[in-house]
Short mmCIF file of C-alpha atoms in Angstrom, two decimals:
data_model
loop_
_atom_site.label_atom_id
_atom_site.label_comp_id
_atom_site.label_asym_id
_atom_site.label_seq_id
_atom_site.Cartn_x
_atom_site.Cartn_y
_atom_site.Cartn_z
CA UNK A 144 -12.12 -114.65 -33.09
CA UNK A 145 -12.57 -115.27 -29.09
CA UNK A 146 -12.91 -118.76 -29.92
CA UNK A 147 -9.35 -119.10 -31.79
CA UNK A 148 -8.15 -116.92 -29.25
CA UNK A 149 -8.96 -119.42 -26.61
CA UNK A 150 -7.76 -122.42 -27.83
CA UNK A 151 -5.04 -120.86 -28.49
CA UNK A 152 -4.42 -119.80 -24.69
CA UNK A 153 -5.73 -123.07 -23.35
CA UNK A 154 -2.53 -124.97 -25.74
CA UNK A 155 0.03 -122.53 -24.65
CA UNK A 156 -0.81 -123.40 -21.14
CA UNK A 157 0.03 -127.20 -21.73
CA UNK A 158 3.40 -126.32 -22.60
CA UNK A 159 4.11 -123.56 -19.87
CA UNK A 160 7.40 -123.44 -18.88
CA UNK A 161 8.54 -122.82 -15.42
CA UNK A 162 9.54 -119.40 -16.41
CA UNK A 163 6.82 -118.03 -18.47
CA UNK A 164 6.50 -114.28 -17.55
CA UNK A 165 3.50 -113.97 -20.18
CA UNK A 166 0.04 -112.71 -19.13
CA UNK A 167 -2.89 -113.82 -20.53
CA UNK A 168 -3.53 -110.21 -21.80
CA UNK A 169 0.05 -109.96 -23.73
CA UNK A 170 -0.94 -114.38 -24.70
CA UNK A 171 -3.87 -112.93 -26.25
CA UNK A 172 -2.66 -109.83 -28.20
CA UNK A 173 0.04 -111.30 -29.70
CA UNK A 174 -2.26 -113.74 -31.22
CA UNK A 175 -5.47 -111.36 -32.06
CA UNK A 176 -2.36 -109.16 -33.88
CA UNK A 177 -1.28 -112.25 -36.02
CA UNK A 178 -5.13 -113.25 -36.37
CA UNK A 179 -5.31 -109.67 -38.03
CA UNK A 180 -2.30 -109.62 -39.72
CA UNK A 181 -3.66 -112.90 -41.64
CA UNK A 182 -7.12 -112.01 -41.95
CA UNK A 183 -5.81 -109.05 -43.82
CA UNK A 184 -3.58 -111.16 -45.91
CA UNK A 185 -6.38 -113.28 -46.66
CA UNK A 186 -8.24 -109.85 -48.63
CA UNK A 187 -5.26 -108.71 -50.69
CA UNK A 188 -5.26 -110.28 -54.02
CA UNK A 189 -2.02 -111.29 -54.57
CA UNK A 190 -0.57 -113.06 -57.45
CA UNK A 191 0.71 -116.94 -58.20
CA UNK A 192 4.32 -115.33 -57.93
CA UNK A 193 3.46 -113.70 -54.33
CA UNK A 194 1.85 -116.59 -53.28
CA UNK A 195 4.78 -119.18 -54.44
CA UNK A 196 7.73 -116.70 -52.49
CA UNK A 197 4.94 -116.40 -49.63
CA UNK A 198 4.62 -120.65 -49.05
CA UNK A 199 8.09 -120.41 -48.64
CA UNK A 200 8.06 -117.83 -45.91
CA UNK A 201 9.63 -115.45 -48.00
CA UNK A 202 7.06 -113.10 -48.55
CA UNK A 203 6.68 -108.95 -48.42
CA UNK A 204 6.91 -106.91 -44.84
CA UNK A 205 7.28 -103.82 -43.65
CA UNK A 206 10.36 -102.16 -41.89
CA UNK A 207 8.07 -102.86 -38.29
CA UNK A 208 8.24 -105.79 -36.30
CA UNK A 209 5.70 -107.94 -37.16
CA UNK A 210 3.45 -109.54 -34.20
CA UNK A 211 5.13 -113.00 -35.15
CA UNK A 212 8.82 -111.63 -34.75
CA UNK A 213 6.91 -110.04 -31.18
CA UNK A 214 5.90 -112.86 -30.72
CA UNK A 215 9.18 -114.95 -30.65
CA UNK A 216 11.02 -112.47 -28.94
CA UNK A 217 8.39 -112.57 -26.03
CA UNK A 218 8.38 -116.83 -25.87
CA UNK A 219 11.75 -116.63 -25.63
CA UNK A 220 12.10 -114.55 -22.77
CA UNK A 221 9.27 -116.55 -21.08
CA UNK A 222 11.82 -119.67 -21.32
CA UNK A 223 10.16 -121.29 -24.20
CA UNK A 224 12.60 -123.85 -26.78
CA UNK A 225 11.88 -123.14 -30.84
CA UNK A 226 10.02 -126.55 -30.83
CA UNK A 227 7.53 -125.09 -28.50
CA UNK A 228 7.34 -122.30 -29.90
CA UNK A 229 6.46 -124.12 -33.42
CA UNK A 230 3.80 -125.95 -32.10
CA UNK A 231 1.75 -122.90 -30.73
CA UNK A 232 1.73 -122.37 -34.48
CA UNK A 233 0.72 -126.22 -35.26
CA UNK A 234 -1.97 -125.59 -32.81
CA UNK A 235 -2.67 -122.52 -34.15
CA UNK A 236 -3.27 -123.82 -37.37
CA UNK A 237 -5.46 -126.48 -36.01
CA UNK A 238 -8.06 -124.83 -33.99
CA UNK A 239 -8.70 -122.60 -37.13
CA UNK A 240 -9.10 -125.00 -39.96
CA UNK A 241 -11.16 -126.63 -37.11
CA UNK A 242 -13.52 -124.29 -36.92
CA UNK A 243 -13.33 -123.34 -40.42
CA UNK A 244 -14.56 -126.97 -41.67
CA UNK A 245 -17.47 -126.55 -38.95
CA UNK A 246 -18.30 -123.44 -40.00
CA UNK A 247 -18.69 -124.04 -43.82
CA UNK A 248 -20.85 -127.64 -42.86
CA UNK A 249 -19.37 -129.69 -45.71
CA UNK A 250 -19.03 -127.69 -48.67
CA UNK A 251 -16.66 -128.03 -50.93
CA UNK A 252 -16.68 -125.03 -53.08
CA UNK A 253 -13.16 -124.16 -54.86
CA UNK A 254 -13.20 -120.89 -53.51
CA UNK A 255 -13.65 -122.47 -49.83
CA UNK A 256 -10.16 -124.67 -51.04
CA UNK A 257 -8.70 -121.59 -51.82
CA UNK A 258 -9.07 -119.17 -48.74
CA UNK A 259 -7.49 -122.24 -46.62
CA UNK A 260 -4.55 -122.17 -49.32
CA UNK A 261 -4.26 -119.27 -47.90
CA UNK A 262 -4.28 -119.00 -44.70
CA UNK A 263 -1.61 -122.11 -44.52
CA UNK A 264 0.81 -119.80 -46.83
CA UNK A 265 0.17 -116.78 -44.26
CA UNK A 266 0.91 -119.35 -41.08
CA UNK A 267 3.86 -120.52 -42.61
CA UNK A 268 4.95 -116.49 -43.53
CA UNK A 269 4.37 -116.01 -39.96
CA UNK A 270 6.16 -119.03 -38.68
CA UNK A 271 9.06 -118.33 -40.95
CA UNK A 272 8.81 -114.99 -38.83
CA UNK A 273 8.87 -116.33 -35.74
CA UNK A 274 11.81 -118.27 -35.72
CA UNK A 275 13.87 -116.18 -37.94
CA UNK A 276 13.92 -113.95 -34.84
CA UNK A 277 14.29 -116.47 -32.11
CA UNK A 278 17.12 -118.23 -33.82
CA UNK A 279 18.57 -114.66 -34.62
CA UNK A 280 18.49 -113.61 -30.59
CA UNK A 281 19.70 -116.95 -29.52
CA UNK A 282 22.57 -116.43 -31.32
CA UNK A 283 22.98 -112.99 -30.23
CA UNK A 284 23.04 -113.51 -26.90
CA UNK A 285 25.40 -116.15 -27.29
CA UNK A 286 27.93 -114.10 -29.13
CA UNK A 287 27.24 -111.69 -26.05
CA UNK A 288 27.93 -113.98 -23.17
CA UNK A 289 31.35 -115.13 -24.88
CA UNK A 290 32.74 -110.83 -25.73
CA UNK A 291 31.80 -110.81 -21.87
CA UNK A 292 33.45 -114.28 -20.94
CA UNK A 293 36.52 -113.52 -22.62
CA UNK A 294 37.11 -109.81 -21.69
CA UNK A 295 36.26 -110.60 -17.92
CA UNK A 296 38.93 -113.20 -18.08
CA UNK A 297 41.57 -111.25 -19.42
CA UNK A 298 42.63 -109.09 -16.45
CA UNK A 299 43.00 -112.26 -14.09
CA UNK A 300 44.60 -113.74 -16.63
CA UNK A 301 47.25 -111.08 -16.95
CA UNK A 302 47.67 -111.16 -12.85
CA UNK A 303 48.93 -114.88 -13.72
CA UNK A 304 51.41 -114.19 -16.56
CA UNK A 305 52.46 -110.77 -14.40
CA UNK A 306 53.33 -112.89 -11.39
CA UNK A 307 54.55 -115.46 -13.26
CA UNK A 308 56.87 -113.35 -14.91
CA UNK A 309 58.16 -112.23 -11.78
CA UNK A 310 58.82 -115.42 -10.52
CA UNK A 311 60.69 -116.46 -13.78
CA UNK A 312 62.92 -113.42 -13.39
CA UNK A 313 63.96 -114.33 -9.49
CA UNK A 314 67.37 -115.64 -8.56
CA UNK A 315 66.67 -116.15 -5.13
CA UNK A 316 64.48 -118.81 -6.04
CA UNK A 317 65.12 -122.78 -6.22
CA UNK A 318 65.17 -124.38 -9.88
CA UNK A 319 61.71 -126.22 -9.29
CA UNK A 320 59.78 -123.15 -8.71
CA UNK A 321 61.42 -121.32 -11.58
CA UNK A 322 59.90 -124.25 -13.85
CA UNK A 323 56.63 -124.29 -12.33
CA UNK A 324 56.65 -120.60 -13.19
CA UNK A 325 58.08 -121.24 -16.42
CA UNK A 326 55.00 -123.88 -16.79
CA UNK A 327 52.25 -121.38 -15.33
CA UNK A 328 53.45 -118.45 -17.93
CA UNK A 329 53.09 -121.08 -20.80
CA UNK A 330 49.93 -122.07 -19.84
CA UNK A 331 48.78 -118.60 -19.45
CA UNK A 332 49.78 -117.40 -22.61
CA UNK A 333 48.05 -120.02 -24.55
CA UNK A 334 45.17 -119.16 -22.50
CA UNK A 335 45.39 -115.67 -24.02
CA UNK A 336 45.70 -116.47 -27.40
CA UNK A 337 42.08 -118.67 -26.44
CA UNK A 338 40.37 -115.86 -25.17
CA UNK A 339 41.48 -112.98 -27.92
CA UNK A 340 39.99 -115.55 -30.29
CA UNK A 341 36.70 -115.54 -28.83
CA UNK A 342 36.59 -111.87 -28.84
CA UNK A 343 37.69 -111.80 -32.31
CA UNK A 344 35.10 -114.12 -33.08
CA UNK A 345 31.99 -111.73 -31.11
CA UNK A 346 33.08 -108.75 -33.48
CA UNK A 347 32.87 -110.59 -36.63
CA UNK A 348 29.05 -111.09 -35.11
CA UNK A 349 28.35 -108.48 -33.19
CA UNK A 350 30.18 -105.64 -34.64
CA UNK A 351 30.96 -104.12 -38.22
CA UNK A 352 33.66 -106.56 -39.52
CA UNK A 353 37.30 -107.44 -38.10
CA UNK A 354 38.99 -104.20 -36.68
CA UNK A 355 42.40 -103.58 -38.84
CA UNK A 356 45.19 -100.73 -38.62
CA UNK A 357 46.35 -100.04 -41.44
CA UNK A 358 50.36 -99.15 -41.24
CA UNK A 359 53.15 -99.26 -44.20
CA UNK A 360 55.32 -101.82 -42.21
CA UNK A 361 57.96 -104.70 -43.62
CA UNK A 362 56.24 -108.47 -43.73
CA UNK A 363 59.31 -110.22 -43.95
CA UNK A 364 60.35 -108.46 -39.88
CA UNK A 365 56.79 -109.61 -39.29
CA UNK A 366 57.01 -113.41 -40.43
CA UNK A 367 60.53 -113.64 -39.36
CA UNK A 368 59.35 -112.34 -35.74
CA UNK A 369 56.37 -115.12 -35.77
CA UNK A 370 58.44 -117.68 -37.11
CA UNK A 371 60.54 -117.45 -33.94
CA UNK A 372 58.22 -117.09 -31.46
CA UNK A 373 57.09 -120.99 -32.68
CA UNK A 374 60.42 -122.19 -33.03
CA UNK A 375 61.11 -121.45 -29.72
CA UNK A 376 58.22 -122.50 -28.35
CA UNK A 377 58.16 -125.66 -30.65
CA UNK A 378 61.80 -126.46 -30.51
CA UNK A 379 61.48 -130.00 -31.95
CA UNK A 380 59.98 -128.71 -34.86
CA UNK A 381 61.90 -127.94 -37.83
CA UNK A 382 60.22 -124.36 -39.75
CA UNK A 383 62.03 -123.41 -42.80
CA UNK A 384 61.11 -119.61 -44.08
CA UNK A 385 61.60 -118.71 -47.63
CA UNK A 386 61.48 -114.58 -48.14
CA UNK A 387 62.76 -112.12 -49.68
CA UNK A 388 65.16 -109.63 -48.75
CA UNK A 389 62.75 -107.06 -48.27
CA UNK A 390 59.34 -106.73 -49.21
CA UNK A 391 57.09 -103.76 -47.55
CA UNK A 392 53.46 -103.81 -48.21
CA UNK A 393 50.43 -101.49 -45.90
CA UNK A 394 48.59 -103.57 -43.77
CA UNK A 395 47.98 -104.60 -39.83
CA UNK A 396 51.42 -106.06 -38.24
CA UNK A 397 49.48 -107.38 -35.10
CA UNK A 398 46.82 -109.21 -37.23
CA UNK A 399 48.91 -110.12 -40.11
CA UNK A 400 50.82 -112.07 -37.49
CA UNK A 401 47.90 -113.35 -35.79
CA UNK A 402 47.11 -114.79 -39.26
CA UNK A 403 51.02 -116.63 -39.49
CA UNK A 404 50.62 -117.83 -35.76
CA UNK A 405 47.38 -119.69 -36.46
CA UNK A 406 48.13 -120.78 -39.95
CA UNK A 407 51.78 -122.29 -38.86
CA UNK A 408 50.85 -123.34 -35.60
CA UNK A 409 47.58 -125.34 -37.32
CA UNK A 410 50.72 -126.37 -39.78
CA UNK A 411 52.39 -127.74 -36.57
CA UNK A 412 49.61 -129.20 -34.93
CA UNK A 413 48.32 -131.37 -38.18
CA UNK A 414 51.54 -132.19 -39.63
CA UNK A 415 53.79 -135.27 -39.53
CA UNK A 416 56.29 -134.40 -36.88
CA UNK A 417 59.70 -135.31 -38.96
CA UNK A 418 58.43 -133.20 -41.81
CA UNK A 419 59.48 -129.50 -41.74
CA UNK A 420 56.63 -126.79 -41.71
CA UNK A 421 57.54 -124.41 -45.14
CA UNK A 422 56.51 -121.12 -44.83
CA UNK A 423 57.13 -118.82 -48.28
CA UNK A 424 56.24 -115.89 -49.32
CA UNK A 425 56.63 -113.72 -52.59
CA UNK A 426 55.43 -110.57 -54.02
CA UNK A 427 53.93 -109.23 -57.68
CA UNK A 428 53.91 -105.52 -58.33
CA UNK A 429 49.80 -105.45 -56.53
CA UNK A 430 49.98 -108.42 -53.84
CA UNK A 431 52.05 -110.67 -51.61
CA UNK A 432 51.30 -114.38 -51.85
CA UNK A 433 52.52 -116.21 -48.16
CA UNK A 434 51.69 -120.11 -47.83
CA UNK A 435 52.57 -122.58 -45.12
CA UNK A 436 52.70 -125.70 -46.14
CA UNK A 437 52.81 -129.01 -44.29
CA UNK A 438 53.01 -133.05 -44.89
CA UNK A 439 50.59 -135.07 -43.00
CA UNK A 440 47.36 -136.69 -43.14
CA UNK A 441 45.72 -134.52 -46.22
CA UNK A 442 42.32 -132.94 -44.97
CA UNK A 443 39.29 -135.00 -46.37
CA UNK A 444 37.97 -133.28 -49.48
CA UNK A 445 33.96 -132.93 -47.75
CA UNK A 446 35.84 -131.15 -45.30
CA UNK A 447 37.63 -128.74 -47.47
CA UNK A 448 34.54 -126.48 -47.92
CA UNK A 449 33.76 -125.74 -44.43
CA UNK A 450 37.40 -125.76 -42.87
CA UNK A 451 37.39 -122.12 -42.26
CA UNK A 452 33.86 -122.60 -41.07
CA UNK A 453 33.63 -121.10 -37.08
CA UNK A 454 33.92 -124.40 -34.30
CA UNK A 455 34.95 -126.60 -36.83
CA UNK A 456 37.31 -129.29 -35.12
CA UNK A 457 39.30 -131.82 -37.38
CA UNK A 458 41.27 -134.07 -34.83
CA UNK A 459 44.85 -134.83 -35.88
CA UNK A 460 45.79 -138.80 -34.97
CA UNK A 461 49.15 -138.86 -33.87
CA UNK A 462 51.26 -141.67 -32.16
CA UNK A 463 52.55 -141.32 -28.53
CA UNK A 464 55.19 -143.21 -26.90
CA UNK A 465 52.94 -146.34 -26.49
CA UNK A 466 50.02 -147.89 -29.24
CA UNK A 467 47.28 -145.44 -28.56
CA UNK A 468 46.92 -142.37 -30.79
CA UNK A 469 46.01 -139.09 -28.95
CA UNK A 470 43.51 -136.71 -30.62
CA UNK A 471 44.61 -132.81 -30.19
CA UNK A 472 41.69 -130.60 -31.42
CA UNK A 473 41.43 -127.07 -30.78
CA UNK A 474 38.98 -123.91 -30.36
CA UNK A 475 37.90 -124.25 -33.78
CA UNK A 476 37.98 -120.52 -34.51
CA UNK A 477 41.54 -120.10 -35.29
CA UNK A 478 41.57 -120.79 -39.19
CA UNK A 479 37.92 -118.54 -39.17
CA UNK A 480 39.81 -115.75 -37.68
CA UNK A 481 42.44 -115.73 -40.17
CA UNK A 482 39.93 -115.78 -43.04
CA UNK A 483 37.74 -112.60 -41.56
CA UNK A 484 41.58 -110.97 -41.10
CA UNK A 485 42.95 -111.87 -44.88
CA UNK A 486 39.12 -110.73 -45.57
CA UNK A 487 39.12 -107.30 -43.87
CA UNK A 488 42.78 -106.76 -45.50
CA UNK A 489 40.80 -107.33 -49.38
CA UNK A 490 42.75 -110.20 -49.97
CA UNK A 491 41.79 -114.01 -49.88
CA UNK A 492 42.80 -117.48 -48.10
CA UNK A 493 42.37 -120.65 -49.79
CA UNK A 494 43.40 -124.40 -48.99
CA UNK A 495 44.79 -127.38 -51.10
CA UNK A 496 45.74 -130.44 -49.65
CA UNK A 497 46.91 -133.91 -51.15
CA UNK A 498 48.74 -136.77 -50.00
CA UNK A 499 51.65 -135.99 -52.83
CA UNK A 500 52.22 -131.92 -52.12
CA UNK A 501 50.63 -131.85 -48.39
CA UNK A 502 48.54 -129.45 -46.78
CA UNK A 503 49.11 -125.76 -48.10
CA UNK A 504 47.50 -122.36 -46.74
CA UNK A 505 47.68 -119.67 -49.22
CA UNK A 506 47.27 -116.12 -48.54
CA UNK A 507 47.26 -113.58 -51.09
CA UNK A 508 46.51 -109.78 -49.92
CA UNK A 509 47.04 -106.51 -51.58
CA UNK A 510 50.08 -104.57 -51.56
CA UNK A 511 48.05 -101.70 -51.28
CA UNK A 512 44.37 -101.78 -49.71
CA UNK A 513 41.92 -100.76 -52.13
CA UNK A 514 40.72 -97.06 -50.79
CA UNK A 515 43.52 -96.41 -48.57
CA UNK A 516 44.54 -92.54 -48.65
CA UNK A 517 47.25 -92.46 -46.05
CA UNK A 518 50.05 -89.98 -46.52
CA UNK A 519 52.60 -92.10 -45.76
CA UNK A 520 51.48 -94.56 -48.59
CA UNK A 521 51.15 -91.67 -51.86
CA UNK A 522 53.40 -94.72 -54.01
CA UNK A 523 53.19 -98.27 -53.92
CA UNK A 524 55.96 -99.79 -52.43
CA UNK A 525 58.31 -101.49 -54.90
CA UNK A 526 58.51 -104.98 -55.64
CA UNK A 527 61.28 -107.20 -54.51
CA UNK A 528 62.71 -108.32 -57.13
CA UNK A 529 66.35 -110.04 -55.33
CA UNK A 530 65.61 -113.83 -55.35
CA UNK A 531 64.48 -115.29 -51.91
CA UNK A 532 66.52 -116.35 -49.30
CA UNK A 533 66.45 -119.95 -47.10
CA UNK A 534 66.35 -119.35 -43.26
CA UNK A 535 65.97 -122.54 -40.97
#
């Protein structure tokens, strides 16, 4: 083994990095463990199944760590890329059928054939390993650094809108400074809605799901509210709401409306800016169906599948005073968030778009959550059955 275990120190040193923090002790027992580990393979008879699942890197392991996953997690935090890492395994691989092929002097018996079948299906298991777990930490710690980024920026952030505020509310100021306040507390807030979208993007990865409260509440006060909000702060936009009189239902107010801010203001964003933004919604005795539809260019049907996808951009071309078009692209975590939201609520999302009927959002969610026992919500609440009523 000392001589695999050699070349195998004297490649990793080619590709040091500047930051390698890896002795040659640790170097060395990582790879005498996966030596082991394959050599041990190697004896277990195993079947054509086994050895079809293990070529693909799919095969059998314990609930340990294996000294590949070790392995990665070690070359990582010694500064090394995945395509470094791979080729310790390349090398690996090498020096072993190397010496293999010296060792056997030219014989080509079919059992010879088969041990180095072998070991090349226990590399690749091992390989498979190896960058499972450095792909699955370099994600990890990227969903970390953003929960921080965003929650460190959110109490200088509300210093800003605070003051701002302030300033807004003055009369002993000059016009000028009102608007620049005005300007600062709109920039601010959008700013907000940025970072509460990266932390509700870390706790889809980090954590257990999409937090919800669950509350018996009235969605039409809740869509109303939202549609508002964006006509105020879209004022050239015409939003016409379709609802019923009344229709109460159990679910989150805050995200619900997180859900109609994102879906209308994506509705806004993407749509032709003569063409009103239609926002309905209707109820069956179990769920509420709410849509927002808007005319534009339709989305491209290859890009229908992975629209609720997480940094997905799709530019929207529009026309500005002069012949250039501006592209206005976002996050690309809004329509994601809404999906894990509509998700965590047991109800579903779903898109359609065409040139003829536009761009539609529909959200259908239960009435009732499946396996909520609240007191408050012993019945389900009745459906409206009064015909819906046109607000612009």
């Amino acid at each position: 083994m000392e001589p695999i275990l050699q070349a195998w120190e004297d490649f990793a040193r080619t590709i040091e990095p500047p930051a390698l923090t890896m002795n040659d002790t640790d170097l060395r027992d990582h790879a005498r463990q996966m030596l082991l580990a394959i050599s041990a393979d190697l004896a277990t008879p195993q079947t054509e199944h086994e050895r079809c699942v293990k070529s693909r890197g799919l095969g059998k392991r314990g609930e340990d760590d294996t000294a590949a996953e070790i392995h990665a997690e070690a070359r990582l935090l010694s500064g090394y890329t995945v395509v470094q890492l791979v080729s310790e395994y390349r090398a690996l691989r090498s020096s072993v059928l190397t010496l293999w092929a010296a060792g056997i002097g030219g014989d080509s018996h079919p059992a010879h054939m088969d041990d180095v079948t072998r070991f090349n299906e226990a590399v690749d298991q091992a390989l498979a390993e190896s960058v499972a777990r450095y792909e699955f930490m370099i994600k990890q710690t990227q969903n970390m650094f953003l929960a921080i980024l965003g929650h460190d920026l959110r109490n200088p952030l509300g210093t800003v809108v605070t003051g701002s505020t302030f300033l807004m509310q003055a009369d002993d100021l000059a016009p000028k400074y009102v608007l620049v306040a005005t300007r600062m507390f709109n920039s601010a807030r959008r700013m907000s809605k940025l970072i509460n979208d990266l932390l509700d993007f870390t706790r889809t990865h980090l954590g257990p799901g999409m937090p919800i409260r669950l509350r018996q509440g009235s969605l039409v006060a809740v869509c109303e509210e939202v549609v508002n909000e964006l006509r105020t702060f879209h004022a050239e936009q015409l939003i016409q709401l379709e609802v019923p009189p009344h229709l109460d239902a159990i679910f989150d107010e805050g995200r619900i409306a997180q859900v109609l801010s994102n879906l209308i203001g994506n509705a806004i964003q993407y749509g032709h800016p003569d063409a009103p933004v239609v926002v309905r919604m209707s109820a069956g005795e179990a769920d509420v169906v709410i849509s927002v539809t808007n005319h534009g260019e339709p989305v491209a049907p290859d890009k229908l599948a992975a629209i609720f996808d997480p940094m997905v951009r799709i530019a929207a071309s529009v026309k500005s005073d002069g012949d250039d078009c501006i592209e206005r692209t976002s996050l690309g975590i809004g329509l994601y968030i809404s999906r894990e939201i509509v998700h965590a609520h047991g109800g579903s999302i779903a898109l359609a778009s065409t040139v003829a009927d536009g761009t539609t959002f529909t959200v259908t969610i239960p009435r009732l959550p499946k396996g909520f026992q609240a007191a408050d919500a012993t019945r389900r609440p009745p459906a409206a059955k009064e015909p819906p009523c046109s607000l612009q």
